[in-house]
Amino acid sequence: MKPNHASTQPIGIFDSGIGGLTVAHAIVRYLPKENIIYFGDTAHLPYGDKSTAAIQAYSVKIAHMLLQQECKLILIACNSASAAAYELVKEYIGSKALVTNVIDPTVRLLKEKYASRHIGLIGTRQTVNSHIYKKKIDELNLNIRLSSHATNLLASAIEEFGDHQVLDSLLRVYLSHPNLRNIDALVLACTHYPVIKNKILEQYVSSNHNTIDIIDSSDIVAQAVKKQLETHNLLNANGVCSKHFYVSDYTESFAANARLFFGEEITLEHYPLWD
């Protein structure tokens, strides 16, 4: 597939809220000349407790908007939306732009580094119940044992409190679950979770008395996006990394977190998905 877009066109990134900012920030680090358009669907967050049909409707609507912005690549920076809507979005976009998700690059890392290991995974109920990671990992046939646990309140708590000690008790309950014992690594299968990555590791060690690898998809996905753009000769060699942020509902927490992530003043443009 070869999109009809010049290399100077932007990368479109979307998530239900601030979670995708972890991926967007990594992309800015790895691809400092790329122009970024970010859509935070704050009116419908979190996606993790929404139905598959609802997530698909939101995702296609956002993808349409990003196509109107002439994005050369659309990144679904949300595990729940990647699980529920990636194939549908890809079909809807067709050859108009590249489409990628946050699940496949993480599975590729597991393939390369964790054969015959016991892997834990935490994510939203939507992501865990889709069994998409298990299906993809089983297809590798590398004797990787996956133990998943839905940590459904985490994304909303991170949206509300960020990296605050109020999350400690929540993490203590989640990370002491029997499914997550005796694992070699823990996949953070929600793009909100890297915001509290260090806290997750500390609480896991405290609850289980052993250390593990934390698999944060942000850098992994950014590297995959870079490789995809290189493959299609779409890297921007002359850009200045302009950043444009849209939200479906204005929230001060999103604005504050965007400023924190990028260390600069951020202007949010209100773009309701449905009038």
PDB file of C-alpha atoms in Angstrom, residues 39-165:
ATOM      1  CA  PHE A  39      -7.398  13.743  19.156  1.00  0.00           C
ATOM      2  CA  GLY A  40      -8.473  13.075  22.741  1.00  0.00           C
ATOM      3  CA  ASP A  41     -12.016  11.723  22.844  1.00  0.00           C
ATOM      4  CA  THR A  42     -12.549  13.107  26.333  1.00  0.00           C
ATOM      5  CA  ALA A  43     -16.347  13.127  25.953  1.00  0.00           C
ATOM      6  CA  HIS A  44     -16.340   9.324  25.896  1.00  0.00           C
ATOM      7  CA  LEU A  45     -13.472   8.338  28.186  1.00  0.00           C
ATOM      8  CA  PRO A  46     -12.591   5.776  29.279  1.00  0.00           C
ATOM      9  CA  TYR A  47     -13.022   3.439  26.320  1.00  0.00           C
ATOM     10  CA  GLY A  48     -12.291   0.416  28.505  1.00  0.00           C
ATOM     11  CA  ASP A  49     -15.834   0.146  29.841  1.00  0.00           C
ATOM     12  CA  LYS A  50     -17.585   0.884  26.532  1.00  0.00           C
ATOM     13  CA  SER A  51     -19.091  -1.700  24.182  1.00  0.00           C
ATOM     14  CA  THR A  52     -17.200  -2.852  21.103  1.00  0.00           C
ATOM     15  CA  ALA A  53     -19.829  -1.225  18.871  1.00  0.00           C
ATOM     16  CA  ALA A  54     -19.493   2.129  20.640  1.00  0.00           C
ATOM     17  CA  ILE A  55     -15.686   2.106  20.419  1.00  0.00           C
ATOM     18  CA  GLN A  56     -15.894   1.251  16.723  1.00  0.00           C
ATOM     19  CA  ALA A  57     -18.279   4.146  16.102  1.00  0.00           C
ATOM     20  CA  TYR A  58     -16.013   6.611  17.942  1.00  0.00           C
ATOM     21  CA  SER A  59     -12.895   5.311  16.184  1.00  0.00           C
ATOM     22  CA  VAL A  60     -14.285   5.517  12.660  1.00  0.00           C
ATOM     23  CA  LYS A  61     -15.609   9.024  13.316  1.00  0.00           C
ATOM     24  CA  ILE A  62     -12.194  10.157  14.613  1.00  0.00           C
ATOM     25  CA  ALA A  63     -10.386   8.448  11.722  1.00  0.00           C
ATOM     26  CA  HIS A  64     -12.643  10.364   9.312  1.00  0.00           C
ATOM     27  CA  MET A  65     -11.719  13.630  11.004  1.00  0.00           C
ATOM     28  CA  LEU A  66      -7.981  12.800  10.841  1.00  0.00           C
ATOM     29  CA  LEU A  67      -8.321  11.955   7.158  1.00  0.00           C
ATOM     30  CA  GLN A  68      -9.835  15.398   6.624  1.00  0.00           C
ATOM     31  CA  GLN A  69      -6.644  16.759   8.216  1.00  0.00           C
ATOM     32  CA  GLU A  70      -4.702  14.826   5.529  1.00  0.00           C
ATOM     33  CA  CYS A  71      -2.803  12.628   7.973  1.00  0.00           C
ATOM     34  CA  LYS A  72      -0.383  10.245   6.276  1.00  0.00           C
ATOM     35  CA  LEU A  73      -0.542   7.763   9.173  1.00  0.00           C
ATOM     36  CA  ILE A  74      -3.248   7.221  11.794  1.00  0.00           C
ATOM     37  CA  LEU A  75      -2.160   5.666  15.068  1.00  0.00           C
ATOM     38  CA  ILE A  76      -4.798   4.156  17.335  1.00  0.00           C
ATOM     39  CA  ALA A  77      -3.004   4.997  20.587  1.00  0.00           C
ATOM     40  CA  CYS A  78      -5.413   3.033  22.779  1.00  0.00           C
ATOM     41  CA  ASN A  79      -5.391  -0.684  23.527  1.00  0.00           C
ATOM     42  CA  SER A  80      -9.182  -0.889  23.857  1.00  0.00           C
ATOM     43  CA  ALA A  81      -9.701   0.806  20.479  1.00  0.00           C
ATOM     44  CA  SER A  82      -6.865  -1.204  18.913  1.00  0.00           C
ATOM     45  CA  ALA A  83      -8.582  -4.412  20.065  1.00  0.00           C
ATOM     46  CA  ALA A  84     -12.099  -3.365  19.067  1.00  0.00           C
ATOM     47  CA  ALA A  85     -11.673  -1.184  15.993  1.00  0.00           C
ATOM     48  CA  TYR A  86      -8.276  -1.574  14.286  1.00  0.00           C
ATOM     49  CA  GLU A  87      -9.490  -3.837  11.459  1.00  0.00           C
ATOM     50  CA  LEU A  88     -12.597  -1.712  10.909  1.00  0.00           C
ATOM     51  CA  VAL A  89     -10.612   1.543  10.820  1.00  0.00           C
ATOM     52  CA  LYS A  90      -8.101  -0.019   8.439  1.00  0.00           C
ATOM     53  CA  GLU A  91     -10.930  -1.079   6.134  1.00  0.00           C
ATOM     54  CA  TYR A  92     -12.536   2.371   6.360  1.00  0.00           C
ATOM     55  CA  ILE A  93      -9.255   4.203   5.634  1.00  0.00           C
ATOM     56  CA  GLY A  94      -8.347   1.924   2.757  1.00  0.00           C
ATOM     57  CA  SER A  95      -5.313   3.244   0.872  1.00  0.00           C
ATOM     58  CA  LYS A  96      -5.799   6.853   1.943  1.00  0.00           C
ATOM     59  CA  ALA A  97      -3.346   6.578   4.864  1.00  0.00           C
ATOM     60  CA  LEU A  98      -1.304   4.088   6.835  1.00  0.00           C
ATOM     61  CA  VAL A  99      -2.962   2.749   9.989  1.00  0.00           C
ATOM     62  CA  THR A 100      -1.226   1.224  12.995  1.00  0.00           C
ATOM     63  CA  ASN A 101      -2.109   0.180  16.528  1.00  0.00           C
ATOM     64  CA  VAL A 102      -0.414  -0.266  19.890  1.00  0.00           C
ATOM     65  CA  ILE A 103      -0.859  -4.043  20.217  1.00  0.00           C
ATOM     66  CA  ASP A 104       1.106  -5.527  17.313  1.00  0.00           C
ATOM     67  CA  PRO A 105       4.437  -3.795  18.121  1.00  0.00           C
ATOM     68  CA  THR A 106       4.220  -5.077  21.712  1.00  0.00           C
ATOM     69  CA  VAL A 107       3.497  -8.626  20.540  1.00  0.00           C
ATOM     70  CA  ARG A 108       6.538  -8.417  18.246  1.00  0.00           C
ATOM     71  CA  LEU A 109       8.705  -7.477  21.251  1.00  0.00           C
ATOM     72  CA  LEU A 110       7.403 -10.503  23.174  1.00  0.00           C
ATOM     73  CA  LYS A 111       8.250 -12.667  20.162  1.00  0.00           C
ATOM     74  CA  GLU A 112      11.810 -11.355  20.076  1.00  0.00           C
ATOM     75  CA  LYS A 113      12.621 -11.399  23.799  1.00  0.00           C
ATOM     76  CA  TYR A 114      10.227 -13.510  25.846  1.00  0.00           C
ATOM     77  CA  ALA A 115       9.925 -16.978  24.293  1.00  0.00           C
ATOM     78  CA  SER A 116       9.055 -19.641  26.908  1.00  0.00           C
ATOM     79  CA  ARG A 117       8.473 -17.017  29.591  1.00  0.00           C
ATOM     80  CA  HIS A 118       5.526 -16.213  31.855  1.00  0.00           C
ATOM     81  CA  ILE A 119       4.110 -12.790  31.003  1.00  0.00           C
ATOM     82  CA  GLY A 120       1.560 -10.819  33.009  1.00  0.00           C
ATOM     83  CA  LEU A 121      -0.730  -8.224  31.476  1.00  0.00           C
ATOM     84  CA  ILE A 122      -2.897  -5.483  32.945  1.00  0.00           C
ATOM     85  CA  GLY A 123      -5.406  -3.510  30.918  1.00  0.00           C
ATOM     86  CA  THR A 124      -8.999  -2.397  30.716  1.00  0.00           C
ATOM     87  CA  ARG A 125     -11.847  -4.895  30.806  1.00  0.00           C
ATOM     88  CA  GLN A 126     -12.439  -4.308  27.080  1.00  0.00           C
ATOM     89  CA  THR A 127      -8.820  -5.168  26.204  1.00  0.00           C
ATOM     90  CA  VAL A 128      -8.559  -8.168  28.538  1.00  0.00           C
ATOM     91  CA  ASN A 129     -11.948  -9.640  27.601  1.00  0.00           C
ATOM     92  CA  SER A 130     -11.169  -9.331  23.890  1.00  0.00           C
ATOM     93  CA  HIS A 131      -8.360 -11.910  24.434  1.00  0.00           C
ATOM     94  CA  ILE A 132      -6.558 -10.237  21.544  1.00  0.00           C
ATOM     95  CA  TYR A 133      -3.125 -10.429  23.177  1.00  0.00           C
ATOM     96  CA  LYS A 134      -3.601 -14.116  24.004  1.00  0.00           C
ATOM     97  CA  LYS A 135      -4.725 -14.916  20.454  1.00  0.00           C
ATOM     98  CA  LYS A 136      -1.768 -13.127  18.909  1.00  0.00           C
ATOM     99  CA  ILE A 137       0.725 -14.591  21.397  1.00  0.00           C
ATOM    100  CA  ASP A 138      -0.620 -18.141  20.974  1.00  0.00           C
ATOM    101  CA  GLU A 139      -0.212 -17.755  17.199  1.00  0.00           C
ATOM    102  CA  LEU A 140       3.520 -17.188  17.762  1.00  0.00           C
ATOM    103  CA  ASN A 141       3.807 -20.783  19.061  1.00  0.00           C
ATOM    104  CA  LEU A 142       6.718 -19.796  21.314  1.00  0.00           C
ATOM    105  CA  ASN A 143       5.465 -21.289  24.590  1.00  0.00           C
ATOM    106  CA  ILE A 144       4.751 -17.844  26.050  1.00  0.00           C
ATOM    107  CA  ARG A 145       2.323 -18.156  28.959  1.00  0.00           C
ATOM    108  CA  LEU A 146       0.114 -15.082  29.325  1.00  0.00           C
ATOM    109  CA  SER A 147      -1.772 -14.224  32.519  1.00  0.00           C
ATOM    110  CA  SER A 148      -4.066 -11.211  32.225  1.00  0.00           C
ATOM    111  CA  HIS A 149      -5.920  -9.182  34.832  1.00  0.00           C
ATOM    112  CA  ALA A 150      -8.443  -6.391  34.169  1.00  0.00           C
ATOM    113  CA  THR A 151      -7.552  -3.230  36.102  1.00  0.00           C
ATOM    114  CA  ASN A 152     -10.540  -1.268  34.946  1.00  0.00           C
ATOM    115  CA  LEU A 153     -10.515   1.661  37.375  1.00  0.00           C
ATOM    116  CA  LEU A 154      -6.892   2.597  36.706  1.00  0.00           C
ATOM    117  CA  ALA A 155      -7.341   4.608  33.508  1.00  0.00           C
ATOM    118  CA  SER A 156     -10.046   6.820  35.039  1.00  0.00           C
ATOM    119  CA  ALA A 157      -7.988   7.282  38.213  1.00  0.00           C
ATOM    120  CA  ILE A 158      -4.942   8.318  36.173  1.00  0.00           C
ATOM    121  CA  GLU A 159      -7.072  10.782  34.173  1.00  0.00           C
ATOM    122  CA  GLU A 160      -8.275  12.277  37.445  1.00  0.00           C
ATOM    123  CA  PHE A 161      -5.185  12.144  39.672  1.00  0.00           C
ATOM    124  CA  GLY A 162      -2.125  11.492  37.477  1.00  0.00           C
ATOM    125  CA  ASP A 163       0.852  10.037  39.343  1.00  0.00           C
ATOM    126  CA  HIS A 164      -0.636  10.619  42.801  1.00  0.00           C
ATOM    127  CA  GLN A 165      -0.315   8.495  45.933  1.00  0.00           C
TER     128      GLN A 165
END
